[in-house]
Short mmCIF file of C-alpha atoms and ligand atoms in Angstrom, two decimals:
data_model
loop_
_atom_site.label_atom_id
_atom_site.label_comp_id
_atom_site.label_asym_id
_atom_site.label_seq_id
_atom_site.Cartn_x
_atom_site.Cartn_y
_atom_site.Cartn_z
CA UNK A 1 -26.58 71.59 100.59
CA UNK A 2 -30.16 70.58 99.95
CA UNK A 3 -29.48 67.25 98.31
CA UNK A 4 -33.20 66.63 97.82
CA UNK A 5 -33.71 69.67 95.63
CA UNK A 6 -30.52 68.93 93.68
CA UNK A 7 -31.75 65.40 92.99
CA UNK A 8 -35.16 66.72 92.03
CA UNK A 9 -33.59 69.04 89.52
CA UNK A 10 -31.23 66.41 88.22
CA UNK A 11 -34.04 63.88 87.86
CA UNK A 12 -35.94 66.18 85.52
CA UNK A 13 -32.86 66.97 83.46
CA UNK A 14 -33.86 67.24 79.84
CA UNK A 15 -30.68 68.59 78.47
CA UNK A 16 -30.57 69.43 74.81
CA UNK A 17 -26.93 69.94 74.06
CA UNK A 18 -25.74 71.13 70.67
CA UNK A 19 -23.06 73.44 69.43
CA UNK A 20 -23.95 77.06 68.86
CA UNK A 21 -21.78 79.79 67.49
CA UNK A 22 -23.84 82.81 66.51
CA UNK A 23 -24.16 85.59 69.03
CA UNK A 24 -27.47 87.17 68.08
CA UNK A 25 -28.75 89.40 70.85
CA UNK A 26 -31.53 91.40 69.25
CA UNK A 27 -34.80 89.80 68.26
CA UNK A 28 -38.53 90.16 68.47
CA UNK A 29 -40.91 88.31 70.65
CA UNK A 30 -41.17 84.68 71.14
CA UNK A 31 -43.34 81.87 69.95
CA UNK A 32 -40.44 79.41 70.20
CA UNK A 33 -39.79 76.61 72.63
CA UNK A 34 -37.87 76.55 75.86
CA UNK A 35 -34.37 75.39 74.94
CA UNK A 36 -30.78 75.20 76.11
CA UNK A 37 -27.74 74.81 73.90
CA UNK A 38 -24.11 74.69 74.91
CA UNK A 39 -20.76 75.37 73.32
CA UNK A 40 -17.16 75.82 74.42
CA UNK A 41 -16.61 79.43 75.46
CA UNK A 42 -12.83 79.21 75.73
CA UNK A 43 -9.89 77.72 77.58
CA UNK A 44 -8.97 78.52 81.14
CA UNK A 45 -5.27 79.21 81.88
CA UNK A 46 -5.02 75.64 83.28
CA UNK A 47 -6.40 74.18 80.03
CA UNK A 48 -9.91 73.35 81.23
CA UNK A 49 -12.76 74.36 78.94
CA UNK A 50 -15.24 76.98 80.07
CA UNK A 51 -18.69 76.35 78.62
CA UNK A 52 -21.27 78.82 77.37
CA UNK A 53 -24.95 77.94 77.72
CA UNK A 54 -27.73 79.69 75.86
CA UNK A 55 -31.13 79.61 77.54
CA UNK A 56 -34.12 80.63 75.44
CA UNK A 57 -37.64 81.07 76.67
CA UNK A 58 -40.88 80.80 74.64
CA UNK A 59 -41.41 84.48 75.47
CA UNK A 60 -38.36 85.48 73.43
CA UNK A 61 -36.04 86.13 76.38
CA UNK A 62 -32.51 84.78 75.91
CA UNK A 63 -29.66 84.49 78.37
CA UNK A 64 -26.11 83.32 77.78
CA UNK A 65 -24.17 82.20 80.79
CA UNK A 66 -20.78 80.60 81.31
CA UNK A 67 -19.71 78.29 84.11
CA UNK A 68 -16.67 80.56 84.55
CA UNK A 69 -17.89 82.57 87.54
CA UNK A 70 -21.51 81.76 86.65
CA UNK A 71 -21.21 84.90 84.51
CA UNK A 72 -24.24 86.07 82.55
CA UNK A 73 -22.76 87.35 79.29
CA UNK A 74 -26.02 88.28 77.52
CA UNK A 75 -29.57 88.72 78.73
CA UNK A 76 -32.32 90.05 76.50
CA UNK A 77 -35.50 91.79 77.58
CA UNK A 78 -38.35 93.37 75.59
CA UNK A 79 -38.92 97.05 75.04
CA UNK A 80 -42.46 98.42 74.81
CA UNK A 81 -42.63 97.39 71.12
CA UNK A 82 -41.69 93.82 71.94
CA UNK A 83 -38.12 94.00 70.64
CA UNK A 84 -35.68 92.01 72.75
CA UNK A 85 -32.29 93.67 73.29
CA UNK A 86 -29.30 92.69 75.37
CA UNK A 87 -29.51 94.65 78.65
CA UNK A 88 -26.30 93.56 80.41
CA UNK A 89 -22.68 94.66 80.11
CA UNK A 90 -19.94 92.17 79.37
CA UNK A 91 -17.44 90.81 76.88
CA UNK A 92 -17.71 88.84 73.63
CA UNK A 93 -15.30 86.14 74.75
CA UNK A 94 -13.75 84.40 77.74
CA UNK A 95 -10.44 86.26 77.38
CA UNK A 96 -12.18 89.55 78.12
CA UNK A 97 -13.43 88.15 81.43
CA UNK A 98 -10.08 86.54 82.27
CA UNK A 99 -8.13 89.75 81.65
CA UNK A 100 -10.15 92.31 83.56
CA UNK A 101 -13.61 91.96 84.96
CA UNK A 102 -15.24 94.44 87.32
CA UNK A 103 -17.53 91.52 88.28
CA UNK A 104 -19.70 91.85 85.13
CA UNK A 105 -22.52 89.29 85.42
CA UNK A 106 -20.85 87.09 88.03
CA UNK A 107 -21.84 85.09 91.09
CA UNK A 108 -20.28 86.78 94.11
CA UNK A 109 -19.02 84.82 97.13
CA UNK A 110 -18.24 83.88 99.77
CA UNK A 111 -19.13 87.40 100.77
CA UNK A 112 -20.83 90.00 98.61
CA UNK A 113 -19.37 93.47 99.20
CA UNK A 114 -16.75 94.46 101.79
CA UNK A 115 -15.40 93.10 105.04
CA UNK A 116 -13.45 95.87 106.80
CA UNK A 117 -9.67 95.38 106.98
CA UNK A 118 -10.25 91.81 105.73
CA UNK A 119 -10.67 90.54 109.28
CA UNK A 120 -13.35 89.26 111.57
CA UNK A 121 -13.65 87.32 114.80
CA UNK A 122 -15.75 84.22 115.07
CA UNK A 123 -16.08 81.82 118.00
CA UNK A 124 -13.00 83.35 119.63
CA UNK A 125 -10.75 83.10 116.59
CA UNK A 126 -9.55 85.94 114.38
CA UNK A 127 -9.67 85.24 110.65
CA UNK A 128 -7.59 87.19 108.13
CA UNK A 129 -8.96 87.33 104.62
CA UNK A 130 -7.33 88.26 101.32
CA UNK A 131 -7.46 92.03 100.88
CA UNK A 132 -8.17 93.18 97.33
CA UNK A 133 -9.77 96.61 97.77
CA UNK A 134 -7.12 98.79 99.43
CA UNK A 135 -7.07 97.51 103.01
CA UNK A 136 -10.44 95.80 102.70
CA UNK A 137 -11.80 92.48 101.44
CA UNK A 138 -14.25 92.83 98.51
CA UNK A 139 -16.56 90.26 96.87
CA UNK A 140 -14.82 87.17 98.22
CA UNK A 141 -11.21 88.24 97.71
CA UNK A 142 -8.57 87.85 95.04
CA UNK A 143 -10.06 84.68 93.57
CA UNK A 144 -13.70 84.88 94.55
CA UNK A 145 -16.58 82.78 93.22
CA UNK A 146 -16.63 85.07 90.17
CA UNK A 147 -13.29 83.59 89.03
CA UNK A 148 -13.76 79.85 89.53
CA UNK A 149 -15.06 77.23 87.13
CA UNK A 150 -18.38 75.90 88.43
CA UNK A 151 -19.98 72.54 87.78
CA UNK A 152 -22.98 73.18 85.52
CA UNK A 153 -26.10 71.08 84.87
CA UNK A 154 -28.63 72.59 82.47
CA UNK A 155 -32.26 71.53 82.78
CA UNK A 156 -35.69 72.18 81.35
CA UNK A 157 -38.94 71.87 83.32
CA UNK A 158 -41.78 72.38 80.86
CA UNK A 159 -41.44 75.97 79.64
CA UNK A 160 -38.83 76.85 82.26
CA UNK A 161 -35.13 76.51 81.50
CA UNK A 162 -32.23 76.75 83.88
CA UNK A 163 -28.81 75.74 85.10
CA UNK A 164 -27.61 74.39 88.41
CA UNK A 165 -24.10 75.58 89.28
CA UNK A 166 -22.11 73.80 91.97
CA UNK A 167 -18.80 74.61 93.62
CA UNK A 168 -17.02 73.45 96.77
CA UNK A 169 -14.90 76.14 98.31
CA UNK A 170 -12.12 74.52 100.35
CA UNK A 171 -11.36 75.34 103.98
CA UNK A 172 -9.01 78.35 104.07
CA UNK A 173 -9.87 79.64 100.58
CA UNK A 174 -9.21 83.40 100.59
CA UNK A 175 -8.88 83.01 104.38
CA UNK A 176 -12.39 81.72 105.13
CA UNK A 177 -12.97 78.85 107.55
CA UNK A 178 -14.72 75.63 106.58
CA UNK A 179 -15.37 73.63 103.43
CA UNK A 180 -18.38 75.29 101.86
CA UNK A 181 -20.57 73.42 99.32
CA UNK A 182 -22.49 75.87 97.19
CA UNK A 183 -25.32 75.41 94.71
CA UNK A 184 -26.68 78.32 92.70
CA UNK A 185 -29.63 77.78 90.38
CA UNK A 186 -30.67 80.12 87.55
CA UNK A 187 -34.24 79.46 86.38
CA UNK A 188 -35.84 81.39 83.48
CA UNK A 189 -39.62 81.23 83.17
CA UNK A 190 -41.81 82.36 80.24
CA UNK A 191 -43.09 85.39 82.15
CA UNK A 192 -39.65 86.98 81.59
CA UNK A 193 -38.54 86.28 85.12
CA UNK A 194 -35.21 84.79 86.17
CA UNK A 195 -35.02 83.26 89.61
CA UNK A 196 -31.68 82.92 91.40
CA UNK A 197 -31.57 80.42 94.25
CA UNK A 198 -28.48 80.21 96.43
CA UNK A 199 -27.85 77.30 98.79
CA UNK A 200 -24.80 76.38 100.86
CA UNK A 201 -23.63 74.12 103.65
CA UNK A 202 -20.43 74.24 105.68
CA UNK A 203 -18.46 72.01 108.04
CA UNK A 204 -17.20 74.96 110.13
CA UNK A 205 -18.85 78.28 110.99
CA UNK A 206 -18.20 80.85 108.24
CA UNK A 207 -19.70 84.06 106.88
CA UNK A 208 -21.74 83.59 103.66
CA UNK A 209 -23.40 86.34 101.62
CA UNK A 210 -24.00 85.33 98.01
CA UNK A 211 -25.29 87.58 95.25
CA UNK A 212 -25.34 88.25 91.50
CA UNK A 213 -23.39 91.13 90.00
CA UNK A 214 -24.96 91.80 86.58
CA UNK A 215 -24.53 95.35 85.31
CA UNK A 216 -27.69 96.47 83.52
CA UNK A 217 -28.45 99.22 81.07
CA UNK A 218 -32.16 98.98 80.28
CA UNK A 219 -31.85 101.23 77.22
CA UNK A 220 -30.36 98.12 75.63
CA UNK A 221 -27.37 99.83 74.09
CA UNK A 222 -25.09 99.20 77.06
CA UNK A 223 -22.92 102.21 76.46
CA UNK A 224 -25.17 105.17 77.22
CA UNK A 225 -25.31 106.60 80.71
CA UNK A 226 -27.87 105.13 83.10
CA UNK A 227 -28.59 108.51 84.68
CA UNK A 228 -32.05 108.87 83.10
CA UNK A 229 -33.22 105.55 84.50
CA UNK A 230 -35.76 105.98 87.29
CA UNK A 231 -35.36 103.96 90.45
CA UNK A 232 -37.57 103.05 93.35
CA UNK A 233 -36.14 101.19 96.35
CA UNK A 234 -38.46 99.84 99.03
CA UNK A 235 -36.31 101.18 101.85
CA UNK A 236 -36.63 103.93 104.45
CA UNK A 237 -33.02 103.57 105.65
CA UNK A 238 -29.58 102.99 104.21
CA UNK A 239 -26.26 102.05 105.78
CA UNK A 240 -23.90 105.06 105.61
CA UNK A 241 -20.23 104.27 104.94
CA UNK A 242 -16.79 105.60 105.80
CA UNK A 243 -14.25 106.71 103.20
CA UNK A 244 -13.28 103.04 102.60
CA UNK A 245 -16.95 102.19 101.86
CA UNK A 246 -17.33 100.24 105.10
CA UNK A 247 -20.67 100.78 106.91
CA UNK A 248 -20.45 102.79 110.10
CA UNK A 249 -23.08 100.55 111.71
CA UNK A 250 -25.76 103.24 111.72
CA UNK A 251 -29.10 102.80 109.91
CA UNK A 252 -29.79 106.29 108.57
CA UNK A 253 -33.25 107.44 107.44
CA UNK A 254 -33.28 108.27 103.72
CA UNK A 255 -35.84 111.05 104.09
CA UNK A 256 -34.34 114.43 103.19
CA UNK A 257 -31.16 112.84 101.76
CA UNK A 258 -30.02 111.98 98.20
CA UNK A 259 -30.73 108.35 99.17
CA UNK A 260 -34.52 108.74 99.16
CA UNK A 261 -35.81 106.45 96.39
CA UNK A 262 -39.10 105.70 98.17
CA UNK A 263 -40.82 107.02 95.05
CA UNK A 264 -39.53 106.59 91.48
CA UNK A 265 -36.69 109.09 91.05
CA UNK A 266 -34.27 109.67 88.17
CA UNK A 267 -30.78 108.51 89.17
CA UNK A 268 -29.46 111.85 87.90
CA UNK A 269 -31.55 113.84 90.39
CA UNK A 270 -29.14 113.69 93.35
CA UNK A 271 -26.21 111.50 92.29
CA UNK A 272 -23.86 114.49 92.30
CA UNK A 273 -25.31 116.13 95.40
CA UNK A 274 -22.96 117.96 97.73
CA UNK A 275 -23.13 115.26 100.39
CA UNK A 276 -20.42 113.39 102.30
CA UNK A 277 -22.00 109.98 101.61
CA UNK A 278 -22.20 110.70 97.89
CA UNK A 279 -18.56 111.81 97.99
CA UNK A 280 -17.47 108.57 99.71
CA UNK A 281 -19.32 106.42 97.16
CA UNK A 282 -18.35 108.64 94.20
CA UNK A 283 -22.12 108.61 93.67
CA UNK A 284 -24.38 105.73 94.67
CA UNK A 285 -22.53 102.70 96.00
CA UNK A 286 -24.48 101.93 99.16
CA UNK A 287 -26.62 99.33 100.86
CA UNK A 288 -30.30 100.07 101.41
CA UNK A 289 -32.14 98.46 104.33
CA UNK A 290 -35.33 96.96 102.94
CA UNK A 291 -38.49 98.09 104.73
CA UNK A 292 -39.60 94.47 104.98
CA UNK A 293 -36.54 92.82 106.49
CA UNK A 294 -38.23 89.41 106.68
CA UNK A 295 -37.17 86.32 104.79
CA UNK A 296 -40.34 86.47 102.68
CA UNK A 297 -40.09 87.29 98.98
CA UNK A 298 -40.89 90.97 98.56
CA UNK A 299 -40.34 93.74 96.04
CA UNK A 300 -36.96 95.33 96.78
CA UNK A 301 -36.47 97.69 93.83
CA UNK A 302 -37.92 98.71 90.49
CA UNK A 303 -35.89 100.35 87.71
CA UNK A 304 -37.57 102.07 84.74
CA UNK A 305 -35.96 103.26 81.52
CA UNK A 306 -38.26 105.82 79.83
CA UNK A 307 -37.09 105.67 76.20
CA UNK A 308 -37.45 101.88 75.82
CA UNK A 309 -40.25 101.48 78.35
CA UNK A 310 -38.35 98.65 80.05
CA UNK A 311 -39.00 97.98 83.72
CA UNK A 312 -36.97 95.63 85.87
CA UNK A 313 -38.30 94.48 89.23
CA UNK A 314 -36.15 92.81 91.87
CA UNK A 315 -37.80 90.63 94.50
CA UNK A 316 -35.78 89.01 97.24
CA UNK A 317 -35.65 87.19 100.55
CA UNK A 318 -32.60 89.26 101.55
CA UNK A 319 -32.75 92.20 104.01
CA UNK A 320 -30.62 94.58 101.90
CA UNK A 321 -29.79 95.74 98.38
CA UNK A 322 -26.65 97.42 97.09
CA UNK A 323 -27.31 100.01 94.42
CA UNK A 324 -24.06 100.63 92.56
CA UNK A 325 -24.29 103.21 89.76
CA UNK A 326 -21.19 102.17 87.80
CA UNK A 327 -19.10 104.97 89.29
CA UNK A 328 -15.87 103.07 88.68
CA UNK A 329 -16.54 102.56 84.97
CA UNK A 330 -14.43 105.14 83.18
CA UNK A 331 -14.39 104.38 79.46
CA UNK A 332 -11.28 102.19 79.63
CA UNK A 333 -13.20 98.94 79.08
CA UNK A 334 -14.32 97.95 75.59
CA UNK A 335 -16.90 95.22 75.82
CA UNK A 336 -19.37 93.40 73.58
CA UNK A 337 -19.44 94.43 69.92
CA UNK A 338 -16.99 97.25 70.63
CA UNK A 339 -19.17 99.02 73.22
CA UNK A 340 -17.10 101.38 75.37
CA UNK A 341 -18.30 101.31 78.95
CA UNK A 342 -18.27 104.93 80.00
CA UNK A 343 -18.72 106.41 83.47
CA UNK A 344 -22.07 105.29 84.91
CA UNK A 345 -23.13 103.30 81.84
CA UNK A 346 -24.33 100.32 83.87
CA UNK A 347 -25.93 99.79 87.26
CA UNK A 348 -26.04 96.87 89.69
CA UNK A 349 -28.77 95.96 92.12
CA UNK A 350 -27.19 93.36 94.37
CA UNK A 351 -29.48 91.73 96.91
CA UNK A 352 -27.55 90.90 100.04
CA UNK A 353 -27.01 90.97 103.78
CA UNK A 354 -25.32 94.19 104.80
CA UNK A 355 -21.64 94.82 104.05
CA UNK A 356 -19.19 94.11 106.91
CA UNK A 357 -21.81 92.20 108.92
CA UNK A 358 -19.15 89.85 110.39
CA UNK A 359 -17.82 92.92 112.25
CA UNK A 360 -21.22 94.47 113.01
CA UNK A 361 -23.09 92.39 115.61
CA UNK A 362 -25.99 94.84 115.32
CA UNK A 363 -26.60 93.79 111.67
CA UNK A 364 -28.52 90.60 110.72
CA UNK A 365 -26.06 87.73 110.98
CA UNK A 366 -24.29 86.22 107.97
CA UNK A 367 -22.76 83.32 109.88
CA UNK A 368 -23.59 79.83 108.59
CA UNK A 369 -22.95 76.96 110.99
CA UNK A 370 -22.51 73.23 110.41
CA UNK A 371 -25.89 71.52 110.12
CA UNK A 372 -27.61 74.67 108.82
CA UNK A 373 -28.53 75.30 105.18
CA UNK A 374 -27.98 78.74 103.71
CA UNK A 375 -30.90 79.28 101.36
CA UNK A 376 -32.02 82.49 99.72
CA UNK A 377 -33.82 83.53 96.55
CA UNK A 378 -33.89 86.64 94.37
CA UNK A 379 -35.82 87.19 91.14
CA UNK A 380 -35.36 89.70 88.33
CA UNK A 381 -38.55 90.30 86.30
CA UNK A 382 -38.81 92.32 83.12
CA UNK A 383 -41.96 94.25 82.25
CA UNK A 384 -42.69 97.25 80.08
CA UNK A 385 -44.64 100.43 80.66
CA UNK A 386 -47.23 99.19 78.15
CA UNK A 387 -48.12 96.40 80.58
CA UNK A 388 -48.53 98.34 83.81
CA UNK A 389 -46.75 96.89 86.78
C1 BGC B 401 -19.33 97.56 94.99
C2 BGC B 401 -18.46 98.63 94.39
C3 BGC B 401 -17.43 97.96 93.53
C4 BGC B 401 -18.11 97.18 92.48
C5 BGC B 401 -17.12 96.43 91.68
C6 BGC B 401 -19.99 96.85 93.86
O1 BGC B 401 -20.78 95.84 94.37
O2 BGC B 401 -20.26 98.09 95.88
O3 BGC B 401 -17.85 99.40 95.39
O4 BGC B 401 -16.55 98.88 92.96
O5 BGC B 401 -19.00 96.27 93.05
O6 BGC B 401 -17.48 96.28 90.41
#
């Protein structure tokens, strides 16, 4: 772990801690000060308290986040009239997340997305992971990073507010080798951007692929379908999958397929196309290979919602992005303020290395070795069509 940056953050800690109980999520623009408040969100089954932090930006953006799974429970963004609405799916209380959570808002680790058959070989040893998605390993296993209580240190740096989450995953957790120290920082700046920085160090070689699993609905109502949203992904290839959603290893050109989002395209346009890949994903649930595969920050995807005018841009240092169209939502989950999360009522854009990389030597490596620092950044920026982009 980068101790120096942790100490830097801790040394500028200006924590303003006070109880908060109201759950307002709709407001108009800004003028206020950068602030963080905290309150008890609820009790974990083992009796520990999970905290809820509210980050507010002078712009008017507000995010609530708990140290249970690093879950973002509310996140407001402006429409073209400057009204801030909650644009993420989730629950009103901790119990909702403890009972059943399809990864709403959570930090995902050690490995975002699937590892085929929950096995991989590394340095001559075969490792067997917890399998929690039929025969495969998904999002870190049965108790992934989305289900643990993280250390949390809120901070303010001028007009920027944030939280540093820390967790040490013990050797053998969910089958992974090595003690892994992880630090994830959320940083909200007044230009309506939230930066996610992921850092990790290990004492034994292990796969690492961390991401954030917020489900968005930019209409701000969180229960309408996302099919009218328009998406652009900066990718000329995607990684086709088998029926268990494991990549075949091929990088397939998107041109002429339902996976071509090289120009802004309504999600509805081809999501039900008669296509084997669409059938395997039940719609879109695939990894796109970013055109610029470098570790530089670059635009990965832009989502636009025409009725509200909201635009969300995702920039990342990662080589891939999973676009998941909420195909497994089916109306059985009732979330915040009684919202029923119907089929395809939320989408995820998960920046990542490619699924099943530990078994695909042809993919960019996800192996972190002792002495190395895993370090990657992704930002989510909110704009509106009144502003241009
Ligand atoms: C995966 C989906 C999975 C979902 C779980 C996504 O990242 O790609 O296959 O069902 O997470 O909520």
